[in-house]
Every structure is written in structure tokens, then in C-alpha cells.
GROMACS .gro file of C-alpha atoms in nm:
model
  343
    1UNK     CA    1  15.559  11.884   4.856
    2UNK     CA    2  15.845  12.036   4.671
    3UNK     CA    3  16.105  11.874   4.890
    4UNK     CA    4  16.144  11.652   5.154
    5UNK     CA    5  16.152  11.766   5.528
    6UNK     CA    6  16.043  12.081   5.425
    7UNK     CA    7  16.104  12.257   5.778
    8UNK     CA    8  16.512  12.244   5.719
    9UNK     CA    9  16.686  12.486   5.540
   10UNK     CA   10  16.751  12.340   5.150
   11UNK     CA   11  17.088  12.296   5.182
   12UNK     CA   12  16.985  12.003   5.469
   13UNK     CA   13  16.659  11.891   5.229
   14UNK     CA   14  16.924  11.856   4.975
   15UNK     CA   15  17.154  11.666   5.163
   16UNK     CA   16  16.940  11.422   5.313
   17UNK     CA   17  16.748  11.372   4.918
   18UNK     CA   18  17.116  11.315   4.838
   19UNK     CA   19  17.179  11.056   5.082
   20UNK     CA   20  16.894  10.846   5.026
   21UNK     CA   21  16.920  10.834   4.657
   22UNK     CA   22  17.252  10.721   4.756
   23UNK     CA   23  17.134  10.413   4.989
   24UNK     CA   24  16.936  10.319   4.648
   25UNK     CA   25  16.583  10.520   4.745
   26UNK     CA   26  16.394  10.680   4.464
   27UNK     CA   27  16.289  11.071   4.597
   28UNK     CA   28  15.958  11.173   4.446
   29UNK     CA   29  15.873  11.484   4.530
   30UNK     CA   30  15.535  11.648   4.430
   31UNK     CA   31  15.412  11.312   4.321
   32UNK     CA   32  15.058  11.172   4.441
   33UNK     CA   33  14.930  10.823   4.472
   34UNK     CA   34  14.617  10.818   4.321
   35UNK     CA   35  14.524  10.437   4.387
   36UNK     CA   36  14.608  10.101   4.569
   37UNK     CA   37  14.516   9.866   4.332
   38UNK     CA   38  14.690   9.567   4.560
   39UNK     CA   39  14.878   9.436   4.814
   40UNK     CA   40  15.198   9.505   4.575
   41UNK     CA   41  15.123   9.755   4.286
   42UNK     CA   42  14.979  10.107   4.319
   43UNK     CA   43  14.907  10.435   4.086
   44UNK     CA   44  15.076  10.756   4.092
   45UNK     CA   45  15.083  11.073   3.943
   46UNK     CA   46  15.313  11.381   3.903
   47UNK     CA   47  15.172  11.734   4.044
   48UNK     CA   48  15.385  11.886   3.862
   49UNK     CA   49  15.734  12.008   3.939
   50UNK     CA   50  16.068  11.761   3.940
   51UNK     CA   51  16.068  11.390   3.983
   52UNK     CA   52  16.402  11.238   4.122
   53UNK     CA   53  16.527  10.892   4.055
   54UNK     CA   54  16.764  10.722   4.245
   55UNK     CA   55  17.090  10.673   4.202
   56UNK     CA   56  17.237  10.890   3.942
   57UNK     CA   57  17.021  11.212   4.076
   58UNK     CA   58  16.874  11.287   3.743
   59UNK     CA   59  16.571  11.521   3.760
   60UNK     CA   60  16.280  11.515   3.520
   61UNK     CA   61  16.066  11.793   3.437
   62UNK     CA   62  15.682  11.734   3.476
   63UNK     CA   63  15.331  11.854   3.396
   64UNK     CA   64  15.021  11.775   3.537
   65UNK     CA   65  14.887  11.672   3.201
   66UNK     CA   66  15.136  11.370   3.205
   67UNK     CA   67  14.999  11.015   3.226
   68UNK     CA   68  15.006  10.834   3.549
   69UNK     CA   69  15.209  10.535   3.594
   70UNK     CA   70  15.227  10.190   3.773
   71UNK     CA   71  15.464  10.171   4.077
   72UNK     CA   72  15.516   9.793   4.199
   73UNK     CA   73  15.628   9.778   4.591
   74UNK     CA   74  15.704   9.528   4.873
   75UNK     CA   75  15.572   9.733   5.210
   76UNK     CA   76  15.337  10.054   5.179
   77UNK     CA   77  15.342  10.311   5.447
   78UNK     CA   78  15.091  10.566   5.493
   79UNK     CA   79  15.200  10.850   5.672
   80UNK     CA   80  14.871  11.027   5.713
   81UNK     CA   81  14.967  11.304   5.994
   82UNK     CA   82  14.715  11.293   6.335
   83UNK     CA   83  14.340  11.345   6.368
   84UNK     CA   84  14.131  11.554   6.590
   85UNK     CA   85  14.062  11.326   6.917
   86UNK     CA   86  13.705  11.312   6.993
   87UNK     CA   87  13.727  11.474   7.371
   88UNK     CA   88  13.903  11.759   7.206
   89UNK     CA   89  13.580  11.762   6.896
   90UNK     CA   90  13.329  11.738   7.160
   91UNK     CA   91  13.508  12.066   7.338
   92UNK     CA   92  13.515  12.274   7.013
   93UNK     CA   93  13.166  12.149   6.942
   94UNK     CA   94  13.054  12.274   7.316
   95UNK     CA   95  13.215  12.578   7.318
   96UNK     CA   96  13.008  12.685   6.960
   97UNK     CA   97  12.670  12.584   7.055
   98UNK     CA   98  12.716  12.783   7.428
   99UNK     CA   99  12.831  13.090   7.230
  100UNK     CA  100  12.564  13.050   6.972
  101UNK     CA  101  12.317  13.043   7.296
  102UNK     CA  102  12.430  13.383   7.422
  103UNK     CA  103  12.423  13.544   7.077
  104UNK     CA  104  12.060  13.466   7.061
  105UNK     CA  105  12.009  13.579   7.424
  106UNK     CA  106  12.148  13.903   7.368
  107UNK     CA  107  11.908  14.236   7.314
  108UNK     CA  108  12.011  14.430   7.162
  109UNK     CA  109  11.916  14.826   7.304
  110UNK     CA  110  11.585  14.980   7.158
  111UNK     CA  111  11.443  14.622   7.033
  112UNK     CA  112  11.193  14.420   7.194
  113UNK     CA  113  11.328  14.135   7.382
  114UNK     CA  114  11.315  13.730   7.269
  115UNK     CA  115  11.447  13.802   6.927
  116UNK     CA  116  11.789  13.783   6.821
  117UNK     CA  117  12.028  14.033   6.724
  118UNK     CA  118  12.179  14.044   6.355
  119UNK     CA  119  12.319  13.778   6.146
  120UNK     CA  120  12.430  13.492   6.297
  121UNK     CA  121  12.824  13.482   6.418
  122UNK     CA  122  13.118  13.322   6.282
  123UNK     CA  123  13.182  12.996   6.493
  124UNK     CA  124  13.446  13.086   6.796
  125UNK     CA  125  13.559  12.696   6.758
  126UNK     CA  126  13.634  12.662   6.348
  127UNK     CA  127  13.984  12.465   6.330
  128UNK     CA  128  13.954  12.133   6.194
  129UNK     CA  129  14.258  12.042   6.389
  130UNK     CA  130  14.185  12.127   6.723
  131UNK     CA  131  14.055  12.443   6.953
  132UNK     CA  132  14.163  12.740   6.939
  133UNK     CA  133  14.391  12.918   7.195
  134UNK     CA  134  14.446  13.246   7.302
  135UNK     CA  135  14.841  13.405   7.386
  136UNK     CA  136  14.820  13.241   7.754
  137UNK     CA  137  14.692  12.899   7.588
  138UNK     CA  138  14.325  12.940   7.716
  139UNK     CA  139  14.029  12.779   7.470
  140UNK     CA  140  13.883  13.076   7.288
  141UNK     CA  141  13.479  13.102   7.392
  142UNK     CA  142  13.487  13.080   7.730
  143UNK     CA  143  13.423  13.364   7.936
  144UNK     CA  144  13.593  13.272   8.217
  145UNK     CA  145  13.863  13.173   8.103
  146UNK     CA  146  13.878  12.818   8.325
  147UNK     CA  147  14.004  12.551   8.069
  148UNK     CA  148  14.331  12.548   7.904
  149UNK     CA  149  14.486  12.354   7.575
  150UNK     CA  150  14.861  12.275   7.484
  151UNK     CA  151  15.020  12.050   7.264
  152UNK     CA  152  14.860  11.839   6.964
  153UNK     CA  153  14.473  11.958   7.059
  154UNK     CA  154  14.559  12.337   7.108
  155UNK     CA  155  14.607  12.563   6.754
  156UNK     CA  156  14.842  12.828   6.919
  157UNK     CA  157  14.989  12.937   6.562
  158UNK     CA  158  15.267  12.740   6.672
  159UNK     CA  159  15.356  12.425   6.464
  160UNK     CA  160  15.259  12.079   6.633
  161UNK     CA  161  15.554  11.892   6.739
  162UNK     CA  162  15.680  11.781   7.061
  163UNK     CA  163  15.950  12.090   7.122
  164UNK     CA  164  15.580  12.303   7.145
  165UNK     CA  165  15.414  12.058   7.338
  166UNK     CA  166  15.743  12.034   7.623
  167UNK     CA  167  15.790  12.426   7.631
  168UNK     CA  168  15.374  12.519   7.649
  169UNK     CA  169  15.373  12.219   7.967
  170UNK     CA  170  15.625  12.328   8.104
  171UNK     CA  171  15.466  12.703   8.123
  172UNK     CA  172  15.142  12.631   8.155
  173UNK     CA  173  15.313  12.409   8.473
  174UNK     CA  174  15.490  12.708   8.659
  175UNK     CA  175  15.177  12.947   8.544
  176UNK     CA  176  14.934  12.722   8.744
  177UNK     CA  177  15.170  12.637   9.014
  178UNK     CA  178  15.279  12.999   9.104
  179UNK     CA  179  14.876  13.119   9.036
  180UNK     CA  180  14.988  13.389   8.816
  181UNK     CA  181  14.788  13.237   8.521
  182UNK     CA  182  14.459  13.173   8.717
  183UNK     CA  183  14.525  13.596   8.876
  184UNK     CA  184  14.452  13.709   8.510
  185UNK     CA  185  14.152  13.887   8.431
  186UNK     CA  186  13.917  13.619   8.244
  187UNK     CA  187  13.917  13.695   7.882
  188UNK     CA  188  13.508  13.876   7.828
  189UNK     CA  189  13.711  14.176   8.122
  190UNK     CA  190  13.875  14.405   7.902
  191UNK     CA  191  14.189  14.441   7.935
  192UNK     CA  192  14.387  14.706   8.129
  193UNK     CA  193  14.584  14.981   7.909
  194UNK     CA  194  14.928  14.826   7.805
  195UNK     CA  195  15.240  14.940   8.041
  196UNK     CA  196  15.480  15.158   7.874
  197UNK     CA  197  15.740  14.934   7.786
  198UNK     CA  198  15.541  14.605   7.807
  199UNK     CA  199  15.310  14.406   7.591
  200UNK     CA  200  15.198  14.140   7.865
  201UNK     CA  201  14.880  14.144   8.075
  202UNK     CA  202  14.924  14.243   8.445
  203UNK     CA  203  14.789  14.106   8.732
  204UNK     CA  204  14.580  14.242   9.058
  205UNK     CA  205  14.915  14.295   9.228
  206UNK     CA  206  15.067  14.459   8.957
  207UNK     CA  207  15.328  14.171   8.837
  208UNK     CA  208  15.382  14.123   8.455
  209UNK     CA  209  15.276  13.786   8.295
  210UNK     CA  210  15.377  13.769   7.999
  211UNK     CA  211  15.225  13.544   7.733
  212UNK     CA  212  15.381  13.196   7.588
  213UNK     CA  213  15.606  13.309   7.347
  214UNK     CA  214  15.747  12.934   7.161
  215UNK     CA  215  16.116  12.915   7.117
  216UNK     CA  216  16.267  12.714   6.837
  217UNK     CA  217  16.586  12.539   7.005
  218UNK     CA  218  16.654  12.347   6.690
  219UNK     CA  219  16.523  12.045   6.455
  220UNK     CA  220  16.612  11.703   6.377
  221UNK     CA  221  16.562  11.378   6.155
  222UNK     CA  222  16.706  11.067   6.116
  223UNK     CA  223  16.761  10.989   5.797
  224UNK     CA  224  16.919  10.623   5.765
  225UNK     CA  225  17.244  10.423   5.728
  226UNK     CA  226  17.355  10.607   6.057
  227UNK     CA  227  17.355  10.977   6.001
  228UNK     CA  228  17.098  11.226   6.035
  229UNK     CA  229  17.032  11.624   6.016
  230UNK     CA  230  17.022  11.863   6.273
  231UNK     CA  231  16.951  12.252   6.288
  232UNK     CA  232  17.107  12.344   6.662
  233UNK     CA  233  17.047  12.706   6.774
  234UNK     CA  234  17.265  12.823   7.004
  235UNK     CA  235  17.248  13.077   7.219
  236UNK     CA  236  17.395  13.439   7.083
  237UNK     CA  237  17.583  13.723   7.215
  238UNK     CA  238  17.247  13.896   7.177
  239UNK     CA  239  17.061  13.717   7.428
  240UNK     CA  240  17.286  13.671   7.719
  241UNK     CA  241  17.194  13.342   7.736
  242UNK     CA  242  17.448  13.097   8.024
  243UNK     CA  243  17.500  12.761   7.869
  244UNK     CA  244  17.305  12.641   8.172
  245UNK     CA  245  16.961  12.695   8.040
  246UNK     CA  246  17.059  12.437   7.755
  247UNK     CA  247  17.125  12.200   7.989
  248UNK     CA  248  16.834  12.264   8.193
  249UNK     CA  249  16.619  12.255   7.868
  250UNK     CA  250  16.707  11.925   7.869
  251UNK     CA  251  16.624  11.841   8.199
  252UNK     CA  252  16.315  12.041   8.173
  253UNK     CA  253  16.122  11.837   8.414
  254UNK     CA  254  16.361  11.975   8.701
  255UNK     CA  255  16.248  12.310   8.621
  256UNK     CA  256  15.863  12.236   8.637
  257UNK     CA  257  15.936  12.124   8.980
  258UNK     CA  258  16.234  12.329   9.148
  259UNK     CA  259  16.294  12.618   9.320
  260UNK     CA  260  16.140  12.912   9.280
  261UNK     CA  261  16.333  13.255   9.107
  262UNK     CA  262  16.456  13.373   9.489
  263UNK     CA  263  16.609  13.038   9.549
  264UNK     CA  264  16.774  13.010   9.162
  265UNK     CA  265  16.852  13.295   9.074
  266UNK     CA  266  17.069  13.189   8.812
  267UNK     CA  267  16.823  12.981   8.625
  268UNK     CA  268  16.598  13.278   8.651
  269UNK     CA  269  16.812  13.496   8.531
  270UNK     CA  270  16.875  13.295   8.212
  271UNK     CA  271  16.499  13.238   8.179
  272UNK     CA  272  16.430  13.653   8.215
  273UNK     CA  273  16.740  13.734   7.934
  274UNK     CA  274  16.600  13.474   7.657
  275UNK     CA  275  16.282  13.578   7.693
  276UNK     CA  276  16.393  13.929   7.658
  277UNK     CA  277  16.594  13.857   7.359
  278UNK     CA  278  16.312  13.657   7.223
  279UNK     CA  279  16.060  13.987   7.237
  280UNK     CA  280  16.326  14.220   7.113
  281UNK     CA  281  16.355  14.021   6.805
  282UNK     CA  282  16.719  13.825   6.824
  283UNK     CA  283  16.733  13.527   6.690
  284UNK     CA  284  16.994  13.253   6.810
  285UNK     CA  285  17.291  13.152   6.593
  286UNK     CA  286  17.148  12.866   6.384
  287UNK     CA  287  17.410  12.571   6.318
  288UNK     CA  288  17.393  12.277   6.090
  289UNK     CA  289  17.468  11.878   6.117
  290UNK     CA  290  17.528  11.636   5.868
  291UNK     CA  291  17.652  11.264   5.885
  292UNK     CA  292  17.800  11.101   6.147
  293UNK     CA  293  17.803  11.391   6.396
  294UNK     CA  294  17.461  11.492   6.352
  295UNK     CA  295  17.357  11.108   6.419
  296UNK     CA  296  17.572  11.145   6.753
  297UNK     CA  297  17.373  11.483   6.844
  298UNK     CA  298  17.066  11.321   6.735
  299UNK     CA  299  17.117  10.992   6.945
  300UNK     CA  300  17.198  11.216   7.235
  301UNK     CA  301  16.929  11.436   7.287
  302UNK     CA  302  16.718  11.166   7.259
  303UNK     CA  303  16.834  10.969   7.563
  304UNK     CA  304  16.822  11.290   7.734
  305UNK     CA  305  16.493  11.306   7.696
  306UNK     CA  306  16.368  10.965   7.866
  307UNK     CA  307  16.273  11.017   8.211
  308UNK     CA  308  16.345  10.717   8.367
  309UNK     CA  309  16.667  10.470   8.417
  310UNK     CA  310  16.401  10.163   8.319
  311UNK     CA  311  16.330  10.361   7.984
  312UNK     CA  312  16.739  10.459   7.949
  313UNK     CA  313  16.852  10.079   8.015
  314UNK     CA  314  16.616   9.943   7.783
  315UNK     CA  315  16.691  10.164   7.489
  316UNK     CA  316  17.043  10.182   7.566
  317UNK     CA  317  17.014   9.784   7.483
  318UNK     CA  318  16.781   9.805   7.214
  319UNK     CA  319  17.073  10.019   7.033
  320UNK     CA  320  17.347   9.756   7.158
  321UNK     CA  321  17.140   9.462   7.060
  322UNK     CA  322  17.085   9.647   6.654
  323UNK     CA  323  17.428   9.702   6.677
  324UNK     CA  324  17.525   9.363   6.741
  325UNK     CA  325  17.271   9.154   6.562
  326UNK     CA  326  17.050   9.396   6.329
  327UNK     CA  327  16.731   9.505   6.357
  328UNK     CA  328  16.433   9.267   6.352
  329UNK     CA  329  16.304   9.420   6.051
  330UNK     CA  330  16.577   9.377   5.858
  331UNK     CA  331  16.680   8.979   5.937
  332UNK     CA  332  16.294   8.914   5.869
  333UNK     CA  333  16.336   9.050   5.474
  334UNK     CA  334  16.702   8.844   5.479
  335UNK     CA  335  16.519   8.504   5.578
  336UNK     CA  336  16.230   8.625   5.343
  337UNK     CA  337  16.484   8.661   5.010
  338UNK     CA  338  16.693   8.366   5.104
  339UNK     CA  339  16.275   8.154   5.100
  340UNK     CA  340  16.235   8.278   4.777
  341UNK     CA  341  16.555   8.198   4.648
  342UNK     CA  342  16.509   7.849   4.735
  343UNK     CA  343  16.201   7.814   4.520
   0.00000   0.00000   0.00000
């Protein structure tokens, strides 16, 4: 990678790369470990690009040709993303071999029957990372359209995190509840001609269902020593947007179980104007966090996001109890230098 937490704009990348070296952390970006050659010691190897080391921020021009080097080290952590879960490999795998079957059942007009027709098809199923979804997060292959994917296991062409994963629940919830996602036409019906004005599908009754369209409210890390980064959109001018549907982002499991649009009408409202903003291109106003106030935002959302008082009170300790006494990890390397100093 050229820089670290590549998703944030570079002046936040920069910040946080600045911060660390600060706390004494050497940045190596575009640098590969090649081998673990023990429980301490390990191989690495410039890609090419810059090397940072920490503390004074001095960069150092590389080439792949350069020789690799030995880097000694207390702890390694392998951060090695997520796999594909086997349920969700055994669905992929399912859905090919049934659409390979009706390939080779189809006759093709003017042929005799029993033999199959042309070259054999490109798999519907071919992402190593999960199935594939259509617009209204159905898995791609089947005819009926009966099974649906969100989240980690679905490739929507949206990115993987947990901001996907609330917003496509939360859709898919109301779609199911309300029926208007199980009304659609299944996906082997062609579709209808497109509504002046309007790129969704349409149901029996005529109603417009529009497909999951992912909206980015924002992105955060923590990045040590108590501060953090944080890109907040807020709602523009543009979009019409109340502040109430940031609150009720955050208290998004309200929403998958309230009132319908004729008893809120506000919340409905605000739902109908971002998606509209949203489809007509307008962006929110992005906003960035640094330091101490973006550790506060940071800290905030999160606890915002637990579901239950049990889960709020036990966090809400965990923090107190750091704050007062450390964390765990930390007093264990303390009594772990003050051994070795005795020896």
C-alpha cells in the first residue's frame, strides 16, 4: 500500500502516519514481509516506493532491486482481512453447477435435442469473496429470485464494512417486511420498460421500488495515545436532509421496527429527500477530525451503536477501569521489562 488507511483523504493518512511516528512507530509503507524466520526476527522487503522511519519523518527512496533486510520484533500481528465462509462457498458452488445444468438442457431451435448448445458459459458465481448480488441484493443465478445476501458474504460493488452491512439490513428489513421486495418480478421476467423519470423496478400495483443505493455517512479509525480520525458527512443544503435522520441513523434499529411512512411522516420524508439527493448526484458536505475531538466523536458513535444497557454498562467500565488503572496489555509488558531487568 502506498499509505496507511488508504480510504481517508491524504491529508488524514498523513496525519495519522504523523502521529504514530510521533508515539515512536516506524511507518512502512509498500514494504512486504517475505519470511518469519522466528518467534522474534522476520524478513522484509521494499516494493518499491518510500520507506518511513520513525521519529524524525525522514523518507527513503526505494527500488525493488534493493536487498531485503532483518527486522527483530517483540509481538507479530497478522492482519490477513476475512475469508469466504463455507455456507456462503457451498451457495456460490450450488448456484454454478444448477446453471451449468440448464445450459446443457437447453435446445437450441433447428438442432436435435440431448446435445448442448455452444461453448460452455462463464460461471454466474465467480467472486472469490463471496456471491454475487444483483441492485435489490438477490444472489445472481437464481431464477426466482428467492434467496438474498448482505453484508460480508454479498459482493454488491459496495466496500465490506459494517456501515454496508447496517444500511443493506436495515433495507433488506423494511423490503421484506412491507412485501415490496418479494412483489418484484423474479429476475429470468424481463423487466418492464423504465418510467419516465425513474430508474427503479415497479411492482404489480404500480409502486416504485427502488434499488439499494449505499450511502457513505462517514469513516473512522482510532489511531492511539487518545485521538483518532474521522471523515463526518453531513447533510447539505442540496439534499434537504432534517438533522433527525442522523439521529435516527444511529438508532437504526428503531427504524427497522417502527411505524410505517403514514404514521412518520417526518422520518419518511427525510428518508424520500436523501435518497433523492443521493440519485441526483449530491454529495454531502464532507468534514474532517483530528486529535482529541475526533477521539470524542469516535468514542461516541460507538456507544451509540451497542444495543443493549448490559453491553453500554460494561464498556462504559471497561473505559473507566483503562482510565484508571491501564489496560491489561500494557501492565503485562511493564511487569515483563521490570523481570528482565532484574536478571
Amino acid at each position: 500500500m502506498p499509505k496507511i488507511l488508504s480510504p481517508f483523504p491524504s491529508e488524514l493518512s498523513s496525519h495519522a502516519k504523523a502521529h504514530l511516528e510521533s508515539l515512536g512507530v516506524q511507518v512502512r509503507c509498500q514494504t512486504a514481509v517475505t519470511r518469519v524466520e522466528g518467534p522474534t526476527s522476520a524478513t522484509i522487503k521494499p516494493l518499491g516506493g518510500s520507506t518511513s522511519g520513525g521519529g524524525g519523518g525522514v523518507t527513503k527512496q526505494v527500488t525493488k532491486e534493493e536487498e531485503t533486510e532483518s527486522l527483530e520484533f517483540g509481538a507479530l500481528v497478522w492482519a490477513a482481512g476475512i475469508g469466504t465462509r463455507p455456507v456462503v462457498r457451498n451457495l456460490a458452488e450450488a448456484v454454478n453447477a444448477q446453471a451449468a445444468l440448464s445450459s446443457l438442457s437447453e435446445k437450441p431451435s433447428g438442432k436435435p435435442s440431448g446435445k448442448p448448445s455452444g461453448k460452455p458459459k462463464k460461471p454466474v458465481q465467480s467472486s472469490p469473496r463471496g456471491v454475487e448480488v444483483d441492485g435489490y441484493l438477490r444472489v445472481r443465478g437464481l431464477d426466482d429470485g428467492s434467496v438474498f445476501a448482505l453484508g460480508d458474504c454479498a459482493v454488491s460493488g459496495s466496500p465490506p464494512t459494517a456501515q454496508v452491512a447496517a444500511q443493506q439490513g436495515k433495507w433488506l428489513g423494511r423490503g421484506l417486511r412491507d412485501g415490496s421486495l418479494l412483489a418484484l418480478p423474479p429476475p429470468s421476467v424481463k423487466a418492464p420498460p423504465k418510467a419516465p423519470g425513474g430508474g427503479a423496478s415497479r411492482e404489480p400495483g404500480g409502486e416504485k421500488v427502488d434499488p439499494f443505493r449505499y450511502q457513505d455517512m462517514g469513516k473512522m479509525a482510532y489511531i492511539g495515545d487518545k485521538a483518532a480520525i474521522a471523515q463526518v458527512a453531513l447533510p447539505s443544503k442540496e439534499l434537504g436532509a432534517p438533522p433527525m435522520s442522523m439521529l435516527r441513523d444511529h438508532l437504526w434499529w428503531r427504524g427497522l421496527h417502527g411505524a410505517d411512512a403514514g404514521a412518520n411522516p417526518a422520518a419518511a420524508a427525510a428518508a424520500d429527500s436523501e435518497s433523492k439527493g443521493a440519485a441526483a448526484g449530491v454529495k454531502p458536505v464532507e468534514r474532517n477530525l483530528t486529535g482529541g475531538a475526533a477521539f470524542a466523536f469516535w468514542r461516541g458513535v460507538y456507544f451509540s451503536k451497542l444495543l443493549s444497557g448490559t453491553n453500554r454498562l460494561a464498556v462504559a467500565t471497561d473505559w473507566l477501569r483503562a482510565e484508571l488503572f491501564g489496560r491489561d496489555v500494557a501492565v503485562h509488558q511493564a511487569q515483563m521489562h521490570r523481570r528482565a531487568s532484574r536478571k
